């Protein structure tokens, strides 16, 4: 697998760790305990700031180049890029839901938790599809010259949670993940 795809896969593993932690918090709630909504807020904030803004932008650049090289795949690649926008909207809804719980303005805790489950399901399904279908196709379609072109197009930005240095905003989340 090309190193660019390996990096994206590694990021998916990290996102799945966060989603698993969110799921654990929802399970706490289902058992009658109070979930750690601050942790949930931090996890969703990370997904919004890194996955939605950097990770998906990188994937979209790969999809754009593949679209240019293989116009017969344009519809499928356009659908993936559109899905990134839908995921972003889902992330923002999840952020608002958790913020509503934290600030005490939520009306229906069960509805908010269902919204969070839907957010998590969308994220998992998207990553699974990319890894099982899309990434292997890209690996076989794109040449080394294509990958070099992709690498020149990719936005820079270190992962603020799982990168070389944890950003201050995510230190508490990082500590909770390594517990």
PDB file of C-alpha atoms in Angstrom:
ATOM      1  CA  UNK A   1       0.000   0.000   0.000  1.00  0.00           C
ATOM      2  CA  UNK A   2       1.310   3.456  -0.873  1.00  0.00           C
ATOM      3  CA  UNK A   3       2.536   5.472   2.155  1.00  0.00           C
ATOM      4  CA  UNK A   4      -0.161   8.122   1.603  1.00  0.00           C
ATOM      5  CA  UNK A   5      -2.849   5.456   1.897  1.00  0.00           C
ATOM      6  CA  UNK A   6      -1.063   3.903   4.875  1.00  0.00           C
ATOM      7  CA  UNK A   7      -1.155   7.266   6.644  1.00  0.00           C
ATOM      8  CA  UNK A   8      -4.864   7.636   5.915  1.00  0.00           C
ATOM      9  CA  UNK A   9      -5.477   4.118   7.224  1.00  0.00           C
ATOM     10  CA  UNK A  10      -3.528   4.889  10.393  1.00  0.00           C
ATOM     11  CA  UNK A  11      -5.680   7.976  10.872  1.00  0.00           C
ATOM     12  CA  UNK A  12      -8.788   5.818  10.462  1.00  0.00           C
ATOM     13  CA  UNK A  13      -7.506   3.605  13.277  1.00  0.00           C
ATOM     14  CA  UNK A  14      -7.142   6.681  15.474  1.00  0.00           C
ATOM     15  CA  UNK A  15     -10.613   7.954  14.549  1.00  0.00           C
ATOM     16  CA  UNK A  16     -12.029   4.520  15.369  1.00  0.00           C
ATOM     17  CA  UNK A  17     -10.371   4.716  18.817  1.00  0.00           C
ATOM     18  CA  UNK A  18     -12.207   7.973  19.435  1.00  0.00           C
ATOM     19  CA  UNK A  19     -15.491   6.605  18.157  1.00  0.00           C
ATOM     20  CA  UNK A  20     -15.073   3.570  20.391  1.00  0.00           C
ATOM     21  CA  UNK A  21     -14.558   5.888  23.358  1.00  0.00           C
ATOM     22  CA  UNK A  22     -17.686   7.843  22.403  1.00  0.00           C
ATOM     23  CA  UNK A  23     -19.566   4.556  22.235  1.00  0.00           C
ATOM     24  CA  UNK A  24     -18.329   3.623  25.701  1.00  0.00           C
ATOM     25  CA  UNK A  25     -19.643   6.915  27.041  1.00  0.00           C
ATOM     26  CA  UNK A  26     -23.027   6.286  25.425  1.00  0.00           C
ATOM     27  CA  UNK A  27     -23.086   2.837  27.011  1.00  0.00           C
ATOM     28  CA  UNK A  28     -22.435   4.447  30.387  1.00  0.00           C
ATOM     29  CA  UNK A  29     -25.468   6.609  29.792  1.00  0.00           C
ATOM     30  CA  UNK A  30     -27.589   3.610  28.743  1.00  0.00           C
ATOM     31  CA  UNK A  31     -26.688   1.893  32.011  1.00  0.00           C
ATOM     32  CA  UNK A  32     -27.893   4.918  33.972  1.00  0.00           C
ATOM     33  CA  UNK A  33     -24.524   6.560  34.656  1.00  0.00           C
ATOM     34  CA  UNK A  34     -23.631  10.033  33.490  1.00  0.00           C
ATOM     35  CA  UNK A  35     -21.351   9.979  30.462  1.00  0.00           C
ATOM     36  CA  UNK A  36     -18.357  12.287  30.326  1.00  0.00           C
ATOM     37  CA  UNK A  37     -19.803  14.907  28.016  1.00  0.00           C
ATOM     38  CA  UNK A  38     -16.612  16.992  28.153  1.00  0.00           C
ATOM     39  CA  UNK A  39     -14.639  14.045  26.816  1.00  0.00           C
ATOM     40  CA  UNK A  40     -17.292  13.571  24.140  1.00  0.00           C
ATOM     41  CA  UNK A  41     -17.097  17.259  23.276  1.00  0.00           C
ATOM     42  CA  UNK A  42     -13.309  17.075  22.970  1.00  0.00           C
ATOM     43  CA  UNK A  43     -13.450  13.948  20.803  1.00  0.00           C
ATOM     44  CA  UNK A  44     -16.016  15.450  18.431  1.00  0.00           C
ATOM     45  CA  UNK A  45     -14.083  18.720  18.350  1.00  0.00           C
ATOM     46  CA  UNK A  46     -10.980  16.801  17.304  1.00  0.00           C
ATOM     47  CA  UNK A  47     -12.910  15.018  14.554  1.00  0.00           C
ATOM     48  CA  UNK A  48     -14.213  18.358  13.318  1.00  0.00           C
ATOM     49  CA  UNK A  49     -10.840  20.073  13.451  1.00  0.00           C
ATOM     50  CA  UNK A  50      -8.684  17.295  12.024  1.00  0.00           C
ATOM     51  CA  UNK A  51     -10.773  14.684  10.258  1.00  0.00           C
ATOM     52  CA  UNK A  52     -13.206  17.056   8.611  1.00  0.00           C
ATOM     53  CA  UNK A  53     -10.709  19.822   7.812  1.00  0.00           C
ATOM     54  CA  UNK A  54      -7.417  18.009   7.106  1.00  0.00           C
ATOM     55  CA  UNK A  55      -7.959  14.262   6.667  1.00  0.00           C
ATOM     56  CA  UNK A  56     -10.938  14.549   4.322  1.00  0.00           C
ATOM     57  CA  UNK A  57      -9.259  17.380   2.423  1.00  0.00           C
ATOM     58  CA  UNK A  58      -6.325  15.047   1.798  1.00  0.00           C
ATOM     59  CA  UNK A  59      -8.618  12.268   0.637  1.00  0.00           C
ATOM     60  CA  UNK A  60     -10.488  14.702  -1.615  1.00  0.00           C
ATOM     61  CA  UNK A  61      -7.223  15.711  -3.274  1.00  0.00           C
ATOM     62  CA  UNK A  62      -6.508  12.064  -4.044  1.00  0.00           C
ATOM     63  CA  UNK A  63     -10.038  11.593  -5.352  1.00  0.00           C
ATOM     64  CA  UNK A  64      -9.747  14.699  -7.543  1.00  0.00           C
ATOM     65  CA  UNK A  65      -6.542  13.460  -9.106  1.00  0.00           C
ATOM     66  CA  UNK A  66      -8.016   9.984  -9.637  1.00  0.00           C
ATOM     67  CA  UNK A  67     -11.074  11.655 -11.183  1.00  0.00           C
ATOM     68  CA  UNK A  68      -8.836  13.567 -13.614  1.00  0.00           C
ATOM     69  CA  UNK A  69      -6.960  10.401 -14.582  1.00  0.00           C
ATOM     70  CA  UNK A  70      -9.987   8.109 -14.708  1.00  0.00           C
ATOM     71  CA  UNK A  71     -13.112  10.050 -15.760  1.00  0.00           C
ATOM     72  CA  UNK A  72     -15.090   6.801 -15.859  1.00  0.00           C
ATOM     73  CA  UNK A  73     -14.799   6.757 -12.037  1.00  0.00           C
ATOM     74  CA  UNK A  74     -15.904  10.382 -11.626  1.00  0.00           C
ATOM     75  CA  UNK A  75     -19.380   9.655 -10.299  1.00  0.00           C
ATOM     76  CA  UNK A  76     -18.142   7.338  -7.543  1.00  0.00           C
ATOM     77  CA  UNK A  77     -15.376   9.763  -6.565  1.00  0.00           C
ATOM     78  CA  UNK A  78     -17.776  12.720  -6.561  1.00  0.00           C
ATOM     79  CA  UNK A  79     -20.063  10.721  -4.285  1.00  0.00           C
ATOM     80  CA  UNK A  80     -17.206  10.181  -1.844  1.00  0.00           C
ATOM     81  CA  UNK A  81     -16.365  13.882  -1.794  1.00  0.00           C
ATOM     82  CA  UNK A  82     -20.047  14.697  -1.248  1.00  0.00           C
ATOM     83  CA  UNK A  83     -20.084  12.185   1.584  1.00  0.00           C
ATOM     84  CA  UNK A  84     -17.273  14.108   3.253  1.00  0.00           C
ATOM     85  CA  UNK A  85     -19.546  17.152   3.304  1.00  0.00           C
ATOM     86  CA  UNK A  86     -22.365  15.077   4.787  1.00  0.00           C
ATOM     87  CA  UNK A  87     -19.981  13.765   7.439  1.00  0.00           C
ATOM     88  CA  UNK A  88     -18.956  17.314   8.278  1.00  0.00           C
ATOM     89  CA  UNK A  89     -22.602  18.293   8.719  1.00  0.00           C
ATOM     90  CA  UNK A  90     -23.134  15.219  10.916  1.00  0.00           C
ATOM     91  CA  UNK A  91     -20.098  16.185  13.013  1.00  0.00           C
ATOM     92  CA  UNK A  92     -21.414  19.710  13.485  1.00  0.00           C
ATOM     93  CA  UNK A  93     -24.832  18.355  14.570  1.00  0.00           C
ATOM     94  CA  UNK A  94     -23.095  16.054  17.063  1.00  0.00           C
ATOM     95  CA  UNK A  95     -21.067  18.999  18.395  1.00  0.00           C
ATOM     96  CA  UNK A  96     -24.218  21.060  18.885  1.00  0.00           C
ATOM     97  CA  UNK A  97     -25.972  18.157  20.604  1.00  0.00           C
ATOM     98  CA  UNK A  98     -23.176  17.619  23.122  1.00  0.00           C
ATOM     99  CA  UNK A  99     -22.870  21.377  23.688  1.00  0.00           C
ATOM    100  CA  UNK A 100     -26.597  21.483  24.436  1.00  0.00           C
ATOM    101  CA  UNK A 101     -26.174  18.815  27.113  1.00  0.00           C
ATOM    102  CA  UNK A 102     -23.191  20.597  28.638  1.00  0.00           C
ATOM    103  CA  UNK A 103     -24.876  23.988  28.763  1.00  0.00           C
ATOM    104  CA  UNK A 104     -28.150  22.506  30.025  1.00  0.00           C
ATOM    105  CA  UNK A 105     -30.328  23.420  27.054  1.00  0.00           C
ATOM    106  CA  UNK A 106     -31.001  19.898  25.789  1.00  0.00           C
ATOM    107  CA  UNK A 107     -34.611  18.880  25.591  1.00  0.00           C
ATOM    108  CA  UNK A 108     -34.428  15.145  25.029  1.00  0.00           C
ATOM    109  CA  UNK A 109     -31.335  13.270  26.142  1.00  0.00           C
ATOM    110  CA  UNK A 110     -32.416  10.074  24.344  1.00  0.00           C
ATOM    111  CA  UNK A 111     -32.761  11.987  21.062  1.00  0.00           C
ATOM    112  CA  UNK A 112     -29.325  13.517  21.495  1.00  0.00           C
ATOM    113  CA  UNK A 113     -27.799  10.126  22.217  1.00  0.00           C
ATOM    114  CA  UNK A 114     -29.499   8.685  19.141  1.00  0.00           C
ATOM    115  CA  UNK A 115     -28.029  11.542  17.107  1.00  0.00           C
ATOM    116  CA  UNK A 116     -24.583  10.647  18.461  1.00  0.00           C
ATOM    117  CA  UNK A 117     -25.080   6.987  17.564  1.00  0.00           C
ATOM    118  CA  UNK A 118     -26.059   8.004  14.025  1.00  0.00           C
ATOM    119  CA  UNK A 119     -22.938  10.189  13.826  1.00  0.00           C
ATOM    120  CA  UNK A 120     -20.756   7.275  14.913  1.00  0.00           C
ATOM    121  CA  UNK A 121     -22.423   4.836  12.502  1.00  0.00           C
ATOM    122  CA  UNK A 122     -21.867   7.205   9.570  1.00  0.00           C
ATOM    123  CA  UNK A 123     -18.217   7.623  10.482  1.00  0.00           C
ATOM    124  CA  UNK A 124     -17.605   3.878  10.830  1.00  0.00           C
ATOM    125  CA  UNK A 125     -19.435   3.045   7.586  1.00  0.00           C
ATOM    126  CA  UNK A 126     -17.503   5.680   5.642  1.00  0.00           C
ATOM    127  CA  UNK A 127     -14.110   4.510   6.883  1.00  0.00           C
ATOM    128  CA  UNK A 128     -14.996   0.887   6.242  1.00  0.00           C
ATOM    129  CA  UNK A 129     -16.018   1.613   2.654  1.00  0.00           C
ATOM    130  CA  UNK A 130     -12.876   3.605   1.952  1.00  0.00           C
ATOM    131  CA  UNK A 131     -10.608   0.916   3.366  1.00  0.00           C
ATOM    132  CA  UNK A 132     -12.335  -2.098   1.842  1.00  0.00           C
ATOM    133  CA  UNK A 133     -13.153  -0.676  -1.601  1.00  0.00           C
ATOM    134  CA  UNK A 134     -11.738   2.752  -2.355  1.00  0.00           C
ATOM    135  CA  UNK A 135      -8.163   2.545  -1.090  1.00  0.00           C
ATOM    136  CA  UNK A 136      -7.417  -0.786  -2.813  1.00  0.00           C
ATOM    137  CA  UNK A 137      -8.783   0.619  -6.085  1.00  0.00           C
ATOM    138  CA  UNK A 138      -6.663   3.737  -5.756  1.00  0.00           C
ATOM    139  CA  UNK A 139      -3.620   1.603  -5.027  1.00  0.00           C
ATOM    140  CA  UNK A 140      -4.107  -0.331  -8.248  1.00  0.00           C
ATOM    141  CA  UNK A 141      -5.129   2.643 -10.405  1.00  0.00           C
ATOM    142  CA  UNK A 142      -2.638   5.356  -9.514  1.00  0.00           C
ATOM    143  CA  UNK A 143       0.942   5.266 -10.751  1.00  0.00           C
ATOM    144  CA  UNK A 144       3.993   6.406  -8.802  1.00  0.00           C
ATOM    145  CA  UNK A 145       3.903   9.652 -10.806  1.00  0.00           C
ATOM    146  CA  UNK A 146       0.267  10.088  -9.754  1.00  0.00           C
ATOM    147  CA  UNK A 147       1.196   9.579  -6.115  1.00  0.00           C
ATOM    148  CA  UNK A 148       3.965  12.149  -6.435  1.00  0.00           C
ATOM    149  CA  UNK A 149       1.428  14.592  -7.872  1.00  0.00           C
ATOM    150  CA  UNK A 150      -0.936  13.778  -5.001  1.00  0.00           C
ATOM    151  CA  UNK A 151       1.769  14.411  -2.418  1.00  0.00           C
ATOM    152  CA  UNK A 152       2.438  17.866  -3.887  1.00  0.00           C
ATOM    153  CA  UNK A 153      -1.262  18.713  -3.582  1.00  0.00           C
ATOM    154  CA  UNK A 154      -1.851  17.508  -0.036  1.00  0.00           C
ATOM    155  CA  UNK A 155      -2.374  20.104   2.666  1.00  0.00           C
ATOM    156  CA  UNK A 156       0.103  20.044   5.493  1.00  0.00           C
ATOM    157  CA  UNK A 157      -0.838  19.828   9.126  1.00  0.00           C
ATOM    158  CA  UNK A 158       0.237  17.586  11.946  1.00  0.00           C
ATOM    159  CA  UNK A 159      -2.390  15.577  13.764  1.00  0.00           C
ATOM    160  CA  UNK A 160      -3.151  17.621  16.916  1.00  0.00           C
ATOM    161  CA  UNK A 161      -3.980  14.536  18.986  1.00  0.00           C
ATOM    162  CA  UNK A 162      -2.049  11.577  17.563  1.00  0.00           C
ATOM    163  CA  UNK A 163       0.788  13.490  15.895  1.00  0.00           C
ATOM    164  CA  UNK A 164       4.295  14.266  17.085  1.00  0.00           C
ATOM    165  CA  UNK A 165       3.071  16.653  19.749  1.00  0.00           C
ATOM    166  CA  UNK A 166      -0.355  16.774  21.350  1.00  0.00           C
ATOM    167  CA  UNK A 167      -1.866  20.246  21.090  1.00  0.00           C
ATOM    168  CA  UNK A 168      -2.887  21.831  24.363  1.00  0.00           C
ATOM    169  CA  UNK A 169      -6.592  21.728  23.401  1.00  0.00           C
ATOM    170  CA  UNK A 170      -6.446  17.943  23.226  1.00  0.00           C
ATOM    171  CA  UNK A 171      -4.150  17.055  26.155  1.00  0.00           C
ATOM    172  CA  UNK A 172      -7.009  15.992  28.442  1.00  0.00           C
ATOM    173  CA  UNK A 173      -8.544  13.882  25.694  1.00  0.00           C
ATOM    174  CA  UNK A 174      -5.183  12.253  24.991  1.00  0.00           C
ATOM    175  CA  UNK A 175      -4.751  11.395  28.683  1.00  0.00           C
ATOM    176  CA  UNK A 176      -8.201   9.795  28.771  1.00  0.00           C
ATOM    177  CA  UNK A 177      -7.424   7.727  25.682  1.00  0.00           C
ATOM    178  CA  UNK A 178      -4.216   6.313  27.106  1.00  0.00           C
ATOM    179  CA  UNK A 179      -5.750   5.437  30.500  1.00  0.00           C
TER     180      UNK A 179
END
